[in-house]
mmCIF file of C-alpha atoms in Angstrom:
data_model
loop_
_atom_site.group_PDB
_atom_site.id
_atom_site.type_symbol
_atom_site.label_atom_id
_atom_site.label_comp_id
_atom_site.label_asym_id
_atom_site.label_seq_id
_atom_site.Cartn_x
_atom_site.Cartn_y
_atom_site.Cartn_z
ATOM 1 C CA ASP A 126 88.293 90.682 101.828
ATOM 2 C CA ALA A 127 85.638 91.502 104.041
ATOM 3 C CA GLY A 128 85.139 93.960 102.131
ATOM 4 C CA ILE A 129 87.530 95.791 102.705
ATOM 5 C CA THR A 130 90.288 98.574 100.121
ATOM 6 C CA GLN A 131 92.666 100.644 101.186
ATOM 7 C CA SER A 132 94.215 103.222 98.930
ATOM 8 C CA PRO A 133 96.416 103.764 97.875
ATOM 9 C CA ARG A 134 98.800 100.072 98.512
ATOM 10 C CA HIS A 135 101.864 101.802 98.403
ATOM 11 C CA LYS A 136 103.230 105.422 97.903
ATOM 12 C CA VAL A 137 106.643 107.138 98.727
ATOM 13 C CA THR A 138 105.892 111.133 100.409
ATOM 14 C CA GLU A 139 108.818 113.894 100.591
ATOM 15 C CA THR A 140 109.370 114.981 104.401
ATOM 16 C CA GLY A 141 106.465 117.381 105.416
ATOM 17 C CA THR A 142 104.093 116.959 103.102
ATOM 18 C CA PRO A 143 100.501 116.092 104.437
ATOM 19 C CA VAL A 144 98.771 112.718 103.150
ATOM 20 C CA THR A 145 95.829 110.934 102.656
ATOM 21 C CA LEU A 146 95.149 106.931 102.984
ATOM 22 C CA ARG A 147 91.815 105.823 102.438
ATOM 23 C CA CYS A 148 89.527 102.749 103.816
ATOM 24 C CA HIS A 149 86.510 101.336 101.801
ATOM 25 C CA GLN A 150 83.969 99.221 103.776
ATOM 26 C CA THR A 151 80.933 97.635 101.921
ATOM 27 C CA GLU A 152 79.794 95.079 105.335
ATOM 28 C CA ASN A 153 78.192 98.124 106.522
ATOM 29 C CA HIS A 154 80.107 97.925 110.231
ATOM 30 C CA ARG A 155 80.278 100.453 112.793
ATOM 31 C CA TYR A 156 83.573 99.901 114.316
ATOM 32 C CA MET A 157 86.345 100.720 112.096
ATOM 33 C CA TYR A 158 90.537 100.799 112.915
ATOM 34 C CA TRP A 159 93.795 102.282 111.938
ATOM 35 C CA TYR A 160 96.708 100.313 112.727
ATOM 36 C CA ARG A 161 100.506 100.854 111.870
ATOM 37 C CA GLN A 162 102.744 98.142 111.339
ATOM 38 C CA ASP A 163 106.947 97.549 111.731
ATOM 39 C CA PRO A 164 109.459 95.734 112.903
ATOM 40 C CA GLY A 165 109.616 94.708 116.704
ATOM 41 C CA HIS A 166 106.014 96.974 117.195
ATOM 42 C CA GLY A 167 103.971 94.384 116.744
ATOM 43 C CA LEU A 168 100.175 95.978 115.699
ATOM 44 C CA ARG A 169 99.282 99.980 117.208
ATOM 45 C CA LEU A 170 96.254 101.072 117.230
ATOM 46 C CA ILE A 171 96.661 105.126 115.438
ATOM 47 C CA HIS A 172 92.097 105.619 115.523
ATOM 48 C CA TYR A 173 89.355 104.320 115.721
ATOM 49 C CA SER A 174 85.932 105.307 115.198
ATOM 50 C CA TYR A 175 82.726 104.356 116.094
ATOM 51 C CA GLY A 176 80.386 105.304 113.654
ATOM 52 C CA VAL A 177 79.511 108.597 111.497
ATOM 53 C CA LYS A 178 81.738 111.512 112.883
ATOM 54 C CA ASP A 179 82.391 109.799 116.308
ATOM 55 C CA THR A 180 85.838 109.008 116.410
ATOM 56 C CA ASP A 181 88.539 108.319 118.930
ATOM 57 C CA LYS A 182 92.203 108.328 119.369
ATOM 58 C CA GLY A 183 94.433 105.075 120.083
ATOM 59 C CA GLU A 184 97.718 104.595 121.375
ATOM 60 C CA VAL A 185 99.946 106.596 118.629
ATOM 61 C CA SER A 186 97.956 108.956 117.720
ATOM 62 C CA ASP A 187 100.238 111.899 117.680
ATOM 63 C CA GLY A 188 100.557 113.480 113.958
ATOM 64 C CA TYR A 189 97.784 111.124 112.767
ATOM 65 C CA SER A 190 93.709 112.532 112.041
ATOM 66 C CA VAL A 191 90.760 110.592 110.476
ATOM 67 C CA SER A 192 87.555 111.727 109.822
ATOM 68 C CA ARG A 193 84.547 109.079 108.709
ATOM 69 C CA SER A 194 81.047 111.761 107.658
ATOM 70 C CA LYS A 195 80.065 108.019 105.845
ATOM 71 C CA THR A 196 79.611 104.498 107.251
ATOM 72 C CA GLU A 197 81.857 103.383 105.295
ATOM 73 C CA ASP A 198 84.732 105.392 104.827
ATOM 74 C CA PHE A 199 87.831 105.810 106.848
ATOM 75 C CA LEU A 200 90.345 108.690 106.617
ATOM 76 C CA LEU A 201 93.600 108.653 108.106
ATOM 77 C CA THR A 202 95.642 111.893 107.136
ATOM 78 C CA LEU A 203 98.613 112.560 108.285
ATOM 79 C CA GLU A 204 99.589 116.092 108.550
ATOM 80 C CA SER A 205 102.507 117.168 108.117
ATOM 81 C CA ALA A 206 104.469 113.571 107.112
ATOM 82 C CA THR A 207 108.045 112.390 108.656
ATOM 83 C CA SER A 208 110.527 110.043 108.204
ATOM 84 C CA SER A 209 109.208 108.475 111.106
ATOM 85 C CA GLN A 210 105.807 107.714 109.656
ATOM 86 C CA THR A 211 107.238 105.247 107.323
ATOM 87 C CA SER A 212 104.808 101.958 108.416
ATOM 88 C CA VAL A 213 102.481 99.133 107.328
ATOM 89 C CA TYR A 214 99.316 101.056 107.646
ATOM 90 C CA PHE A 215 95.495 98.024 108.171
ATOM 91 C CA CYS A 216 92.164 99.788 108.446
ATOM 92 C CA ALA A 217 90.197 97.556 109.833
ATOM 93 C CA ILE A 218 86.554 97.137 110.353
ATOM 94 C CA ARG A 219 84.022 94.588 112.924
ATOM 95 C CA GLY A 220 80.799 93.795 113.368
ATOM 96 C CA GLN A 221 78.677 94.050 116.584
ATOM 97 C CA GLY A 222 78.969 89.802 117.153
ATOM 98 C CA GLY A 223 82.266 87.927 117.280
ATOM 99 C CA PRO A 224 85.238 89.585 118.810
ATOM 100 C CA GLU A 225 87.445 89.484 115.507
ATOM 101 C CA ALA A 226 88.615 92.532 113.214
ATOM 102 C CA PHE A 227 88.858 92.125 109.441
ATOM 103 C CA PHE A 228 92.000 93.812 107.677
ATOM 104 C CA GLY A 229 92.693 95.589 104.757
ATOM 105 C CA GLN A 230 95.383 94.408 102.603
ATOM 106 C CA GLY A 231 97.594 97.780 103.939
ATOM 107 C CA THR A 232 99.095 100.483 102.995
ATOM 108 C CA ARG A 233 102.549 100.497 102.741
ATOM 109 C CA LEU A 234 104.108 104.570 103.385
ATOM 110 C CA THR A 235 107.480 105.645 102.751
ATOM 111 C CA VAL A 236 108.532 108.986 103.420
ATOM 112 C CA VAL A 237 112.117 110.250 102.206
ATOM 113 C CA GLN B 39 107.661 96.532 129.620
ATOM 114 C CA LYS B 40 104.715 95.229 126.715
ATOM 115 C CA GLU B 41 101.281 94.167 127.666
ATOM 116 C CA VAL B 42 101.735 91.197 125.990
ATOM 117 C CA GLU B 43 105.505 89.631 125.049
ATOM 118 C CA GLN B 44 105.553 86.403 122.193
ATOM 119 C CA ASP B 45 107.594 84.419 121.535
ATOM 120 C CA PRO B 46 110.039 85.946 118.797
ATOM 121 C CA GLY B 47 110.815 83.297 116.632
ATOM 122 C CA PRO B 48 111.126 83.391 113.669
ATOM 123 C CA LEU B 49 110.715 79.597 114.279
ATOM 124 C CA SER B 50 111.822 77.026 111.593
ATOM 125 C CA VAL B 51 110.514 72.985 111.395
ATOM 126 C CA PRO B 52 109.883 69.979 109.241
ATOM 127 C CA GLU B 53 106.650 69.735 107.331
ATOM 128 C CA GLY B 54 104.444 67.352 109.891
ATOM 129 C CA ALA B 55 105.669 68.657 113.254
ATOM 130 C CA ILE B 56 103.877 70.292 116.010
ATOM 131 C CA VAL B 57 104.201 73.310 115.691
ATOM 132 C CA SER B 58 103.794 75.486 119.508
ATOM 133 C CA LEU B 59 103.388 79.437 119.748
ATOM 134 C CA ASN B 60 103.215 81.589 122.957
ATOM 135 C CA CYS B 61 102.658 84.609 124.211
ATOM 136 C CA THR B 62 102.108 86.192 127.634
ATOM 137 C CA TYR B 63 100.806 89.055 129.528
ATOM 138 C CA SER B 64 100.206 91.401 132.208
ATOM 139 C CA ASN B 65 97.110 92.572 131.526
ATOM 140 C CA SER B 66 94.709 90.386 134.794
ATOM 141 C CA ALA B 67 91.358 92.383 132.420
ATOM 142 C CA PHE B 68 91.546 90.408 129.765
ATOM 143 C CA GLN B 69 89.413 88.477 128.299
ATOM 144 C CA TYR B 70 89.105 87.691 124.440
ATOM 145 C CA PHE B 71 92.449 85.794 123.202
ATOM 146 C CA MET B 72 92.689 86.049 119.437
ATOM 147 C CA TRP B 73 95.042 84.386 117.394
ATOM 148 C CA TYR B 74 95.708 85.551 114.258
ATOM 149 C CA ARG B 75 97.907 84.741 111.186
ATOM 150 C CA GLN B 76 99.259 87.012 108.822
ATOM 151 C CA TYR B 77 100.681 86.005 105.247
ATOM 152 C CA SER B 78 103.858 87.695 103.643
ATOM 153 C CA ARG B 79 102.390 91.480 102.463
ATOM 154 C CA LYS B 80 98.649 90.636 103.284
ATOM 155 C CA GLY B 81 96.324 91.589 106.383
ATOM 156 C CA PRO B 82 95.922 89.742 109.101
ATOM 157 C CA GLU B 83 93.440 87.485 109.021
ATOM 158 C CA LEU B 84 91.481 85.481 112.469
ATOM 159 C CA LEU B 85 92.470 81.901 113.381
ATOM 160 C CA MET B 86 90.536 81.412 115.948
ATOM 161 C CA TYR B 87 89.558 83.274 119.197
ATOM 162 C CA THR B 88 88.544 81.991 123.050
ATOM 163 C CA TYR B 89 86.701 83.240 125.510
ATOM 164 C CA SER B 90 88.972 83.353 129.546
ATOM 165 C CA SER B 91 89.989 79.975 130.752
ATOM 166 C CA GLY B 92 90.281 76.714 128.551
ATOM 167 C CA ASN B 93 91.143 74.926 125.156
ATOM 168 C CA LYS B 94 89.595 75.127 121.992
ATOM 169 C CA GLU B 95 90.308 73.619 118.756
ATOM 170 C CA ASP B 96 89.366 74.001 114.970
ATOM 171 C CA GLY B 97 91.039 71.056 112.780
ATOM 172 C CA ARG B 98 95.159 71.273 113.073
ATOM 173 C CA PHE B 99 94.811 73.950 115.612
ATOM 174 C CA THR B 100 94.548 74.384 119.413
ATOM 175 C CA ALA B 101 94.511 77.056 121.878
ATOM 176 C CA GLN B 102 94.699 77.136 125.314
ATOM 177 C CA VAL B 103 94.584 79.827 127.631
ATOM 178 C CA ASP B 104 96.119 79.299 130.908
ATOM 179 C CA LYS B 105 94.538 83.029 133.186
ATOM 180 C CA SER B 106 96.246 81.624 135.945
ATOM 181 C CA SER B 107 99.926 82.273 134.598
ATOM 182 C CA LYS B 108 98.638 84.706 132.221
ATOM 183 C CA TYR B 109 100.066 82.681 129.415
ATOM 184 C CA ILE B 110 98.125 81.581 125.950
ATOM 185 C CA SER B 111 99.602 78.897 123.420
ATOM 186 C CA LEU B 112 98.733 78.065 119.394
ATOM 187 C CA PHE B 113 99.250 74.353 118.812
ATOM 188 C CA ILE B 114 99.895 73.468 114.386
ATOM 189 C CA ARG B 115 99.393 70.017 114.551
ATOM 190 C CA ASP B 116 100.562 68.931 110.894
ATOM 191 C CA SER B 117 102.317 71.144 110.135
ATOM 192 C CA GLN B 118 101.863 72.212 106.187
ATOM 193 C CA PRO B 119 104.266 74.713 104.630
ATOM 194 C CA SER B 120 101.347 76.255 103.282
ATOM 195 C CA ASP B 121 101.276 77.483 107.205
ATOM 196 C CA SER B 122 104.379 79.050 106.929
ATOM 197 C CA ALA B 123 102.920 83.164 108.246
ATOM 198 C CA THR B 124 103.541 85.277 110.662
ATOM 199 C CA TYR B 125 100.883 84.323 113.983
ATOM 200 C CA LEU B 126 99.680 86.755 116.165
ATOM 201 C CA CYS B 127 98.843 86.928 118.966
ATOM 202 C CA ALA B 128 95.563 89.533 120.334
ATOM 203 C CA MET B 129 93.397 89.983 123.699
ATOM 204 C CA SER B 130 90.904 92.284 124.633
ATOM 205 C CA PRO B 131 89.079 92.697 128.488
ATOM 206 C CA THR B 132 85.703 92.867 126.363
ATOM 207 C CA ASN B 133 84.375 91.751 122.264
ATOM 208 C CA THR B 134 82.966 95.322 122.116
ATOM 209 C CA ASN B 135 86.731 96.412 122.117
ATOM 210 C CA ALA B 136 87.774 93.433 121.332
ATOM 211 C CA GLY B 137 88.836 96.109 117.419
ATOM 212 C CA LYS B 138 90.932 98.125 120.154
ATOM 213 C CA SER B 139 93.101 95.006 120.614
ATOM 214 C CA THR B 140 96.669 93.923 121.978
ATOM 215 C CA PHE B 141 98.955 92.598 119.873
ATOM 216 C CA GLY B 142 102.151 90.626 120.321
ATOM 217 C CA ASP B 143 104.767 91.452 117.420
ATOM 218 C CA GLY B 144 104.379 88.186 116.019
ATOM 219 C CA THR B 145 106.287 85.484 115.080
ATOM 220 C CA THR B 146 107.316 84.078 111.412
ATOM 221 C CA LEU B 147 107.185 80.410 111.066
ATOM 222 C CA THR B 148 108.549 78.421 108.433
ATOM 223 C CA VAL B 149 107.210 75.273 108.325
ATOM 224 C CA LYS B 150 110.039 73.113 105.313
ATOM 225 C CA PRO B 151 108.837 70.429 103.352
#
């Protein structure tokens, strides 16, 4: 699994609560990404990082924030969870070589 | 209109069949074309990628890119039950931006013994 660990793997939370998902990598890769995957929408990029403290928005960033204080950790925060944020969230990393991204196992988030 | 459209499936074939999975795209800037395989409740994993037009073969898998038609395909020969998964095409204009690829919605394939 390319040294990527996502936590938690499953979470149920209530509408309006903040939620933080963690992605941890052991590959020392520079680039890290958060995607969400929904039926009919495929994988959509939420935020990405190209280095410590360097982050940028993806196509579906509203309602999400990220932080990267160390190379190995990339955190995704849902500031006030809504039912539309029920999804499977994937973290990915990319090295300096080819174009491939390596994905974590995913976090299944349900907002009730 | 999505930038990347993928045949929705699902697709069900008998073991040993040749499978064709297809995507079309609208952004002529795309140069890197990737195929990911995703097993149920797992993250996607890269199968293969091609740069620009042409074919690339890896064992039973062949990727084809026709940039003039903005059409890419993945062929699986002698399909096996272990090939049962969702296949995602992904595209990027550059190598360095490939982590921000645009993905198709995926085609779910079932290979029946």
